[in-house]
Coordinates of C-alpha atoms and ligand atoms in Angstrom, one line a residue:
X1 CA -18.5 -10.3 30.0
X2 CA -16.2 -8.4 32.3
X3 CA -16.0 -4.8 32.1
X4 CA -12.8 -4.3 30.2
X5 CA -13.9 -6.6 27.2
X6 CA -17.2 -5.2 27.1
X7 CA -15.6 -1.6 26.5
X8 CA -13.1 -3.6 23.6
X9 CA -16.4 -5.2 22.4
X10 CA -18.6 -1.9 22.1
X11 CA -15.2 -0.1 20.2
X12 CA -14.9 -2.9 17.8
X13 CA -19.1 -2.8 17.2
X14 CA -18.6 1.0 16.4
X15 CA -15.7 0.4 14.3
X16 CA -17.7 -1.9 12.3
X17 CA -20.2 -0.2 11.3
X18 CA -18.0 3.2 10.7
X19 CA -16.1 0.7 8.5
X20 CA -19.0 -0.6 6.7
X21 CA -20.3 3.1 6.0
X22 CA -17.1 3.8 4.9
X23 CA -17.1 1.4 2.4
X24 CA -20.8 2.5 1.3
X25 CA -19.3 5.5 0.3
X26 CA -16.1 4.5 -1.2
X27 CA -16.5 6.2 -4.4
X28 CA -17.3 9.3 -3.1
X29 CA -14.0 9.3 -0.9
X30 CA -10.9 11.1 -2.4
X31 CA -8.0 8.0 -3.3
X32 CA -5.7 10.0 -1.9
X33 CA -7.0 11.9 1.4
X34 CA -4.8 15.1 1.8
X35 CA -2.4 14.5 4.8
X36 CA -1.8 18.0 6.6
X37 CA 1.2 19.2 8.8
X38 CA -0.2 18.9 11.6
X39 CA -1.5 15.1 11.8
X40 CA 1.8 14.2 10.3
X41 CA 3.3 16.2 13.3
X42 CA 1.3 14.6 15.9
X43 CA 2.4 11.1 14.9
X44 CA 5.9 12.2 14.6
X45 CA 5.5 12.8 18.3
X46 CA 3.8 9.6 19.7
X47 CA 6.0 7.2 21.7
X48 CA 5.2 4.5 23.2
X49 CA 4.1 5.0 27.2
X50 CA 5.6 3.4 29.8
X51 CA 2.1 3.8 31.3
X52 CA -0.8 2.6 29.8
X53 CA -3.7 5.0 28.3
X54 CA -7.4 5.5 27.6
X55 CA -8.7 3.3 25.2
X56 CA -11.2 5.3 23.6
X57 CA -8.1 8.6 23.3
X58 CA -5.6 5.6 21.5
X59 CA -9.0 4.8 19.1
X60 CA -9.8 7.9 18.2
X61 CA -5.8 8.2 17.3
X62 CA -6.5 5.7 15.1
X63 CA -9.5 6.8 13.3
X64 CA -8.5 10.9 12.6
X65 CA -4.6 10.8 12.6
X66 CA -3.0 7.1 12.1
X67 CA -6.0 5.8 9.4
X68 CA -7.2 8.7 7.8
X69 CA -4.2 9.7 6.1
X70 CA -4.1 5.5 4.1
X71 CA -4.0 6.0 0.1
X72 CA -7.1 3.6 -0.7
X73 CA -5.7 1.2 -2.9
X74 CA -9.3 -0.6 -3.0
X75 CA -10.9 2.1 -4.5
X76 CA -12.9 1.9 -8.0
X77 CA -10.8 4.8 -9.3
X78 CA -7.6 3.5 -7.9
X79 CA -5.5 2.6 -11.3
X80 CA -1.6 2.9 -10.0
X81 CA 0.2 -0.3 -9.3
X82 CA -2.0 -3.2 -8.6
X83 CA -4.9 -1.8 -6.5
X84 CA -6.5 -3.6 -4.1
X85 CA -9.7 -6.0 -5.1
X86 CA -10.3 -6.3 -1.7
X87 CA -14.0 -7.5 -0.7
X88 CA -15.7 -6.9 2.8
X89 CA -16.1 -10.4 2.7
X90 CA -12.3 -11.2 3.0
X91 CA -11.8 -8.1 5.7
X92 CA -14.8 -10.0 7.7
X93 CA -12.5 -13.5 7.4
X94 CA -9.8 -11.5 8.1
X95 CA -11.4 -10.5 11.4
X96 CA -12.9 -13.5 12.3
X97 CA -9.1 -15.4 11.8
X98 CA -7.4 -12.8 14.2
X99 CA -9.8 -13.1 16.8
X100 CA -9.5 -17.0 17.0
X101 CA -5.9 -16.5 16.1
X102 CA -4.9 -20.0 15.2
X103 CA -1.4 -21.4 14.7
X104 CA -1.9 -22.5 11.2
X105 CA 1.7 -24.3 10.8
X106 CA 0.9 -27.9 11.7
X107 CA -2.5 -30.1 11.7
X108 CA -2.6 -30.6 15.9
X109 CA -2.7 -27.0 16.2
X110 CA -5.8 -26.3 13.8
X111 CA -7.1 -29.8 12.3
X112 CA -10.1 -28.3 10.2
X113 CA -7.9 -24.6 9.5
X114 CA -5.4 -27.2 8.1
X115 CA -7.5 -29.0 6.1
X116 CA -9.3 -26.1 4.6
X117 CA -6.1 -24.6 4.1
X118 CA -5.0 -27.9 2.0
X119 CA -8.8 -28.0 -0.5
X120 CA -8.0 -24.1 -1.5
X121 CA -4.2 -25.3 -2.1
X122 CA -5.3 -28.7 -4.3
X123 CA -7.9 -26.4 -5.7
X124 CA -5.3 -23.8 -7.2
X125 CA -2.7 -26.4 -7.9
X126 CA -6.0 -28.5 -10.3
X127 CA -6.0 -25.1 -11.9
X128 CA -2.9 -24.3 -12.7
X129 CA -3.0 -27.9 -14.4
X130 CA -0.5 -29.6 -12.2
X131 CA -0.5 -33.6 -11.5
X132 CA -1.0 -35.5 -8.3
X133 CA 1.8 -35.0 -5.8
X134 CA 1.8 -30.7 -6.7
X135 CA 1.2 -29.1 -3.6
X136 CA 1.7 -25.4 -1.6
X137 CA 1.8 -22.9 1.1
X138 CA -0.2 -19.6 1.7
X139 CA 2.7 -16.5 2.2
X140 CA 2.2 -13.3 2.8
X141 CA 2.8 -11.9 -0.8
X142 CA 4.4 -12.3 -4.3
X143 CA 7.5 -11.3 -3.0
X144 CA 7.9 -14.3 -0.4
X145 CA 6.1 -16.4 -3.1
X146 CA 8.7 -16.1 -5.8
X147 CA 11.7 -16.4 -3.0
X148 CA 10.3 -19.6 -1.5
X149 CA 9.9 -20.9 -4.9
X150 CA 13.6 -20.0 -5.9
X151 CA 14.9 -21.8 -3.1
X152 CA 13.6 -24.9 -4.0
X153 CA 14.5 -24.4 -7.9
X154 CA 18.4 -23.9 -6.6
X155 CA 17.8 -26.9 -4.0
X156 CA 16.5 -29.0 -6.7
X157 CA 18.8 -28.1 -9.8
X158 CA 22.4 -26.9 -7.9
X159 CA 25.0 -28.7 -5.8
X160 CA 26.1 -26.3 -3.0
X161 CA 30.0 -26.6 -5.3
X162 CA 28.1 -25.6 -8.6
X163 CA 26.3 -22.3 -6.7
X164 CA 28.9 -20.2 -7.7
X165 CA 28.8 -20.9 -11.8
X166 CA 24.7 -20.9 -11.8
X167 CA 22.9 -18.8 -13.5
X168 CA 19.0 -18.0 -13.5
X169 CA 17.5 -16.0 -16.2
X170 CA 15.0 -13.6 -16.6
X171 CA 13.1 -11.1 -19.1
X172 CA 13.5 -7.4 -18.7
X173 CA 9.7 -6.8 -17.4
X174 CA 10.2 -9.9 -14.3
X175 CA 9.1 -7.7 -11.2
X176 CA 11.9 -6.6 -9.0
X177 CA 10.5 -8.9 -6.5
X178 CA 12.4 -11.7 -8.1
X179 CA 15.9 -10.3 -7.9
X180 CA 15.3 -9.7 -4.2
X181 CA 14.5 -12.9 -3.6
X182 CA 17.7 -14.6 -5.5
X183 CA 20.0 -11.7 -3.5
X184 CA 18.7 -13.0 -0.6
X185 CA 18.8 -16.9 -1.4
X186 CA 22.8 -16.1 -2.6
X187 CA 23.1 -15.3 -6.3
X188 CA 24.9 -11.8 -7.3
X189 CA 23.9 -9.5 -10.2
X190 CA 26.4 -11.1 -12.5
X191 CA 24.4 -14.6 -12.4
X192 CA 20.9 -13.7 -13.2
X193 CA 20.7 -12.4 -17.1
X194 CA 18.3 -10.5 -18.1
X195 CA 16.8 -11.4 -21.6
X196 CA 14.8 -8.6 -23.6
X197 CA 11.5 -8.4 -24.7
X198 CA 9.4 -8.5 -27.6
X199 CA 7.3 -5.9 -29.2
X200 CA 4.8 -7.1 -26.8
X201 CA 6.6 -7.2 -23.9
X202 CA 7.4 -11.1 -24.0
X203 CA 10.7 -12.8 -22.8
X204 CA 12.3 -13.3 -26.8
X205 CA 12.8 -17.0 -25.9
X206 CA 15.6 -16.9 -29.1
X207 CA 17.9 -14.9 -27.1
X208 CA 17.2 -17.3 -24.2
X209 CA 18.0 -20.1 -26.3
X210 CA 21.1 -18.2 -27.1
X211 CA 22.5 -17.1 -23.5
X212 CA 21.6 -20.5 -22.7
X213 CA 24.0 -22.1 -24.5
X214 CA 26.6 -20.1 -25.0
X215 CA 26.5 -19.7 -20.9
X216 CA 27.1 -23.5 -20.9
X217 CA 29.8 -23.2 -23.8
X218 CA 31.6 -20.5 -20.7
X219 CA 31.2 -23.0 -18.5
X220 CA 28.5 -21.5 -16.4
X221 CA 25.4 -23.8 -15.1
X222 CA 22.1 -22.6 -16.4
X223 CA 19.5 -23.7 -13.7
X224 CA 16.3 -21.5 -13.6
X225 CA 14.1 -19.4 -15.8
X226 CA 11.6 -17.2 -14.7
X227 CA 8.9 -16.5 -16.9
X228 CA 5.6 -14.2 -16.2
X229 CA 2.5 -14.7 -16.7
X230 CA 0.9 -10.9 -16.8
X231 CA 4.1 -8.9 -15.6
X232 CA 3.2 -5.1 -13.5
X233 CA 4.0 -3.2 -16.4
X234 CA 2.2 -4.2 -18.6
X235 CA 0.0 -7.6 -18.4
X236 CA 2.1 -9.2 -21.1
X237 CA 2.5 -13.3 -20.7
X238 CA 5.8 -15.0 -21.4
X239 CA 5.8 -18.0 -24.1
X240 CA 5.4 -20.7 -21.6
X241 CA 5.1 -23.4 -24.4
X242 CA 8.9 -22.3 -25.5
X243 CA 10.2 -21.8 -22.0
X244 CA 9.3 -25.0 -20.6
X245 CA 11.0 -26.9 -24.3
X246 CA 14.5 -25.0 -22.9
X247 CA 14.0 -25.8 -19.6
X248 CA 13.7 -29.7 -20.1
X249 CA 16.3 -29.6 -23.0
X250 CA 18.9 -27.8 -20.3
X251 CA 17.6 -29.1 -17.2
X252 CA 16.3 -26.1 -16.0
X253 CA 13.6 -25.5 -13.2
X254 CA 11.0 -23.1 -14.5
X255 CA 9.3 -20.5 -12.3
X256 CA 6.4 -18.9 -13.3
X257 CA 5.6 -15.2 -11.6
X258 CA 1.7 -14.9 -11.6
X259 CA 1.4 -13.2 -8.9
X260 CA -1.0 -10.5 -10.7
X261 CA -2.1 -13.0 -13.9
X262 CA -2.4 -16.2 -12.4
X263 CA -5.9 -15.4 -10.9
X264 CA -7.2 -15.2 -14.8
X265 CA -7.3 -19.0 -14.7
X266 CA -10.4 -18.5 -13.4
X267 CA -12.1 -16.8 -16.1
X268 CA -13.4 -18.8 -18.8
X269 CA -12.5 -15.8 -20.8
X270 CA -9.0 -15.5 -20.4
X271 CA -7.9 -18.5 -18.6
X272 CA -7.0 -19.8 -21.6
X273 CA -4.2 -17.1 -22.3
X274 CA -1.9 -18.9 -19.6
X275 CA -2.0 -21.7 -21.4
X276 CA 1.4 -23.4 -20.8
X277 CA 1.3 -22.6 -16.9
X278 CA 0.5 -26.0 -16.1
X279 CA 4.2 -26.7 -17.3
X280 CA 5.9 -25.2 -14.8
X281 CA 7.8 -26.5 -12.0
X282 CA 6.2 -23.6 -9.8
X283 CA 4.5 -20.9 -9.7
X284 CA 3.3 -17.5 -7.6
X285 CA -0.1 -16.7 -7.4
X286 CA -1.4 -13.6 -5.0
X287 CA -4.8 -14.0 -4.3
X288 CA -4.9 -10.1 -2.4
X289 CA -3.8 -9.2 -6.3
X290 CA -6.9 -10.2 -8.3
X291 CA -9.4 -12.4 -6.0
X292 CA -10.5 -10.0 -3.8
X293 CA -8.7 -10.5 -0.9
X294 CA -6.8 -8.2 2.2
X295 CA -3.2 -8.1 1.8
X296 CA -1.1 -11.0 3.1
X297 CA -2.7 -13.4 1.2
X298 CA -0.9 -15.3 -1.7
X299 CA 0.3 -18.6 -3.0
X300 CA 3.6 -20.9 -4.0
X301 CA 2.7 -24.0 -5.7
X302 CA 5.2 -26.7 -6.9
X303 CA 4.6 -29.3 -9.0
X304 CA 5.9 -31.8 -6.8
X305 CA 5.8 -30.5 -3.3
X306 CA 9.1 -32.8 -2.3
X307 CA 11.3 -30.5 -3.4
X308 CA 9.8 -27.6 -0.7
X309 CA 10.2 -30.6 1.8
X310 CA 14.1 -30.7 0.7
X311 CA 14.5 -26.8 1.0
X312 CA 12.5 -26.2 4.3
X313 CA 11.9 -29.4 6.7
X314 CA 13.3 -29.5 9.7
X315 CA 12.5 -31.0 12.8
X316 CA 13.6 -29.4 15.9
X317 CA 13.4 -31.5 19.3
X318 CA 10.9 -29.1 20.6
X319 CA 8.1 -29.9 18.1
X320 CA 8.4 -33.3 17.9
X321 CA 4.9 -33.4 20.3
X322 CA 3.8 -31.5 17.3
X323 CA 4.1 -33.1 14.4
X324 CA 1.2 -35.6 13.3
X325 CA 4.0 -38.5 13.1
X326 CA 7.6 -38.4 11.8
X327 CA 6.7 -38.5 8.4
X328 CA 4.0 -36.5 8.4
X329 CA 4.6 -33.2 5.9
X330 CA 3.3 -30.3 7.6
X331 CA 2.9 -26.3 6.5
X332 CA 6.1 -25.3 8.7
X333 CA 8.1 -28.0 6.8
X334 CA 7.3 -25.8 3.1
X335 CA 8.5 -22.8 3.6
X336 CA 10.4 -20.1 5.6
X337 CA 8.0 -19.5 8.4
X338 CA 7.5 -21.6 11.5
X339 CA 4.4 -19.5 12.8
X340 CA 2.2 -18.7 10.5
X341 CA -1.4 -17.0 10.3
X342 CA -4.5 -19.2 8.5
X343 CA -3.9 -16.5 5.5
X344 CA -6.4 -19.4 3.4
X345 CA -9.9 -18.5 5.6
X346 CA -10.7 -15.5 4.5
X347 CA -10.0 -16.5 0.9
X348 CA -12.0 -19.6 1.9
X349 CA -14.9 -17.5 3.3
X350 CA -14.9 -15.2 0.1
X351 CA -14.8 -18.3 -1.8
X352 CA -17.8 -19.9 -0.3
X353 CA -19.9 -17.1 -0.5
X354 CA -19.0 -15.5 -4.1
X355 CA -17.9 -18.7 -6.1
X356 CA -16.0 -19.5 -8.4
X357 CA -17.7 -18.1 -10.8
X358 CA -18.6 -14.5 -9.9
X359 CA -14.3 -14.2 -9.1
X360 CA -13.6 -15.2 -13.0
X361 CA -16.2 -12.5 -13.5
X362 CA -13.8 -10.3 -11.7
X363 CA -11.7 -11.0 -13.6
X364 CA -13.4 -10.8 -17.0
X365 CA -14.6 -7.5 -16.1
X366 CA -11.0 -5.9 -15.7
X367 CA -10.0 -7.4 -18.9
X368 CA -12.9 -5.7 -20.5
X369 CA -12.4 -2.2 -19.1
X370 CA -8.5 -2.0 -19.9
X371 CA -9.9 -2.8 -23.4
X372 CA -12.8 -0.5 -23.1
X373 CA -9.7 2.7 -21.8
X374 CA -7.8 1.5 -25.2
X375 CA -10.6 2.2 -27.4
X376 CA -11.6 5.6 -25.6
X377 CA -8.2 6.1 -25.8
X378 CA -7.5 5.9 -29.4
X379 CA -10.2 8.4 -29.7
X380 CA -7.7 11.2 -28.0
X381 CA -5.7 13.7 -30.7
X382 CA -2.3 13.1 -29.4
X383 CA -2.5 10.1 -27.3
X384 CA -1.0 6.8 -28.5
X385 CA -0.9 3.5 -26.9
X386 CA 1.9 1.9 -25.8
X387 CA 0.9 -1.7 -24.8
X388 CA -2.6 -2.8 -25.2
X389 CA -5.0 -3.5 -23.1
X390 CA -3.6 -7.2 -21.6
X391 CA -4.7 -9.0 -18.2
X392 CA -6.7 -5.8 -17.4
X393 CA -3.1 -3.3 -17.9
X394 CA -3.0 -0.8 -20.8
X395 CA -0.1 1.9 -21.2
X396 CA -0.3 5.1 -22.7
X397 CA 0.7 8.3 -23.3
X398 CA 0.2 12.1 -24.9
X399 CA 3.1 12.3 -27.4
X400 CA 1.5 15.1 -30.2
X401 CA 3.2 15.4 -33.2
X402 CA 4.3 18.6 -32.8
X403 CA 8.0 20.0 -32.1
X404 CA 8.1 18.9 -28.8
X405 CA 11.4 17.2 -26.9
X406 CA 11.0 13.7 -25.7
X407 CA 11.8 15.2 -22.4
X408 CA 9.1 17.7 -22.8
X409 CA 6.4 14.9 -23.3
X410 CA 8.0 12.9 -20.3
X411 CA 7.3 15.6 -18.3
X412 CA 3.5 16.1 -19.3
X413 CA 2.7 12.9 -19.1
X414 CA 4.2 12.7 -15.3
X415 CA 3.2 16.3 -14.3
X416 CA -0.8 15.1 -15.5
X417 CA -1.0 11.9 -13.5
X418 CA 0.9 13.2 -10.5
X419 CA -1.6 16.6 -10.9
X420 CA -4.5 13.9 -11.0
X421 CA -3.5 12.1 -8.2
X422 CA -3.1 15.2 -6.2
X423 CA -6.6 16.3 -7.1
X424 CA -8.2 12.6 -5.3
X425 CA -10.4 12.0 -8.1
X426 CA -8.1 8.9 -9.0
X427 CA -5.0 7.6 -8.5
X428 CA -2.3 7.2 -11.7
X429 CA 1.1 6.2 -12.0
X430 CA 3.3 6.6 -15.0
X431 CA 5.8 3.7 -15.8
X432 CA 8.8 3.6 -17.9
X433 CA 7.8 1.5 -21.6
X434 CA 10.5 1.6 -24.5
X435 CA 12.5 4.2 -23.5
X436 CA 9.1 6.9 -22.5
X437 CA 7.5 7.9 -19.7
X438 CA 3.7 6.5 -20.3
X439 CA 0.7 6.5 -18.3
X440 CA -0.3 3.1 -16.9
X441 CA -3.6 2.3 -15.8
X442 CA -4.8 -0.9 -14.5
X443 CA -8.3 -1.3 -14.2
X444 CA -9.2 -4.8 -11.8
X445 CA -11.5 -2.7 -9.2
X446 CA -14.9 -5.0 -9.9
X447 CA -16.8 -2.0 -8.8
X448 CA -14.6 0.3 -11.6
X449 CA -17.2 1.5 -14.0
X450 CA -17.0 2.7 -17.4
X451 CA -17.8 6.3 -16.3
X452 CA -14.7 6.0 -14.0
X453 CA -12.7 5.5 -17.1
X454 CA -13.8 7.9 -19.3
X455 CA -13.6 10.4 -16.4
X456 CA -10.1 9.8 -15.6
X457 CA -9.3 9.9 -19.4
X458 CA -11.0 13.1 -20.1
X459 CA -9.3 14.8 -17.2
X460 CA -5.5 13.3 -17.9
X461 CA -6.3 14.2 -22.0
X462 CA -7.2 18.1 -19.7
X463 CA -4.4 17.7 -18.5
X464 CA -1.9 16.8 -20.5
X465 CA -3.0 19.6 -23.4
X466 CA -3.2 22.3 -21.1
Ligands
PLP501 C1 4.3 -9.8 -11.2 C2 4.5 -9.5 -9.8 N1 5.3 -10.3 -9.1 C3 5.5 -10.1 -7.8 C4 5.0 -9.0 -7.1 C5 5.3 -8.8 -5.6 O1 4.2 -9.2 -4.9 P1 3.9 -8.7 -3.4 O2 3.9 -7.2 -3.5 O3 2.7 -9.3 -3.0 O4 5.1 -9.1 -2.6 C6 4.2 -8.1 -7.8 C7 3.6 -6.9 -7.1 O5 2.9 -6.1 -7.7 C8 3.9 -8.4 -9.2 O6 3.1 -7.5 -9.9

């Protein structure tokens, strides 16, 4: 080993085992480290050198100023958005994929990455219950995962003339992701329609059937719906059954957003709550969400992987060497990216170690604590629920019945999870449910216990009634 890569060897050996220390002590650690003045000031400074420097000065930056400030989203008490499930074992595949670094876009550049990348895809597509000819692509996240999946959906259903009269709809709890991704694929505001929910936060598939028509009655063309199955506020799943009966009877493609709730099919608890998925012509699935995973790890799965063929092939002269043979369908022709990391290893190596099995327990085990918060919430004088515990999301808030203004109780509820946040104990979000600032807590952290929750309770109920 030459000198300079035994130095980058001994670094990475020390930041191992600081890292695996670290994570020992994870519960310990406040979320949400305080950042002070002066770190933020010394990274405001940095630039980059036009001369190289020290490696161990430009490590040490890394450990007390640039990484000690991170929010830790995979902490047991972290509750705000969707934390991170993230194991050590999917940081060490992580590692491992860097350092070899392969070019996971075609089968000549990585035969076996390929392949393995292929059995995880076949494997999600057999659970999400689609047929023979479904197939996928490992993006970085949700986001890319629903856009991808749009493209093909206007590829597949739209004429380039009939772009300008389509329309897509969606429910009032789809994640913003989704509008992004149409934005950037060409639709405006006026063309996607957004359909309300129910009392339980479900796309109300009567007003769907209504827009539907009468949007064809204005001479509009109707091509996508995009139901959820457990949306970010609130866990709730979209009729599927009734979605997918509109879609065939207008000809629409149907999208499913599970980027958070798709991972419940594989609990043998809940999997049966998406029931309906396997009707979709696609569908979003982030595997960094709910199977333990780094970020940048997610899925898009179509039902018939053609029609990502039709949206993304294309065969440039300077990868013809590249390709397998002319016909040959590989990862660069599915989606937007040409170069593209193996983001499937470290899920593989998670997958191979954990099972199956123990990740459906993952799963079963945040469904049980959001149920677990519900109860030991009902307890609470003054607190009511807003949305029960669904997918491992329940929704909350202090509303006494006492004289106070809505705004008031808006304000207590936000002041008491921003005050708990602040404190590092845990990290809580409010939302916005029904008109009312709530308190939303999603519990997926398999190493959340039901101490954590009653903690955090007892010190928002402190806070709130102070
Ligand atoms: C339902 C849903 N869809 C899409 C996304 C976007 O996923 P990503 O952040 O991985 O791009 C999220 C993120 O929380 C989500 O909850």
């Amino acid at each position: 080993m030459n000198e300079k890569n035994a130095h980058i060897a001994e670094l990475i050996r020390d930041f191992t085992e600081k890292t695996v220390i670290f994570y020992d002590d994870l519960e310990n650690m406040p979320v949400v480290p305080h950042v002070g003045k002066d770190t933020l000031d010394r990274v405001s400074a940095m630039t980059v050198p036009e001369k190289g420097r020290e490696l161990d000065t430009v490590y040490r930056e890394f450990l007390n100023d640039i990484f000690s400030s991170v929010s830790l989203s995979q902490h047991p008490r972290s509750f705000s958005c969707v934390p991170s499930t993230m194991s050590l074992l999917s940081w060490m595949g992580d590692v491992m994929t860097n350092a070899v670094n392969p070019h996971a876009s075609c089968k000549l550049n990585a035969p076996t990455v390929d392949r393995i990348e292929k059995i995880l895809i076949k494997w999600m597509c057999s659970l999400a219950g689609y047929p023979q000819g479904s197939g996928g692509l490992f993006v970085s996240g949700g986001s890319i995962a629903n856009l991808t999946a749009l493209t093909a959906a206007r590829d597949t259903k739209l004429t380039f003339e009939e772009r300008p009269k389509a329309v897509v709809y969606v429910s009032a709890q789809t994640h913003s992701s989704v509008a992004k991704g149409l934005h950037i694929i060409g639709f405006s505001n006026d063309q996607i329609h957004i359909i309300n929910t129910d009392r339980s936060f479900r796309m109300d598939t009567s007003e769907l059937l209504r827009e539907v028509e009468k949007d064809i009655k204005d001479g509009k063309k109707p091509f996508a719906v995009v139901a959820s199955t457990g949306t970010t506020n609130t866990g709730s799943v979209d009729p599927l059954y009734e979605i997918s009966d509109i879609c065939h009877k207008y000809n629409m493609w149907m999208h499913v957003d599970g980027a958070y709730g798709a991972s419940a099919l594989l609990s043998k608890t809940h999997g049966s709550e998406l029931a309906g998925i396997e009707l979709s012509d696609s569908l979003s699935w982030d595997a960094h969400k709910w199977m333990c995973q780094t970020y940048g790890c997610s899925v898009v799965l179509v039902r018939n992987r053609t029609q990502l063929v039709n949206s993304f092939a294309a065969h440039p002269e300077y990868l013809k060497d590249a390709e397998a043979s002319p016909e040959a369908v590989e990862f660069w022709d599915l989606g937007p990216e040409l170069t593209r990391p193996a983001r499937g290893l470290k899920l593989w190596l998670t997958l191979q170690v954990l099972g199956s099995d123990e990740m459906g327990h993952v799963i079963d085990h945040g469904c049980d604590l959001a149920s677990f918060a519900e109860k030991y919430i009902c307890q609470k004088e003054g607190f009511e629920i807003i949305s029960p515990a669904k997918l491992g999301i329940v929704n909350f808030r202090y509303a006494p019945t006492s004289t106070l203004s809505e705004e008031a109780r808006d304000r207590i509820n936000h002041e008491a999870a921003a005050e708990l946040t602040k404190s590092g104990y845990a990290q809580v979000f409010t939302t916005e449910l029904c008109g009312h600032k709530v308190i939303r807590l999603c519990t997926i952290h398999p190493e959340t216990t039901e101490k954590d929750i009653t903690e955090t309770i007892d010190r928002l109920e402190l806070l709130c009634k102070r």
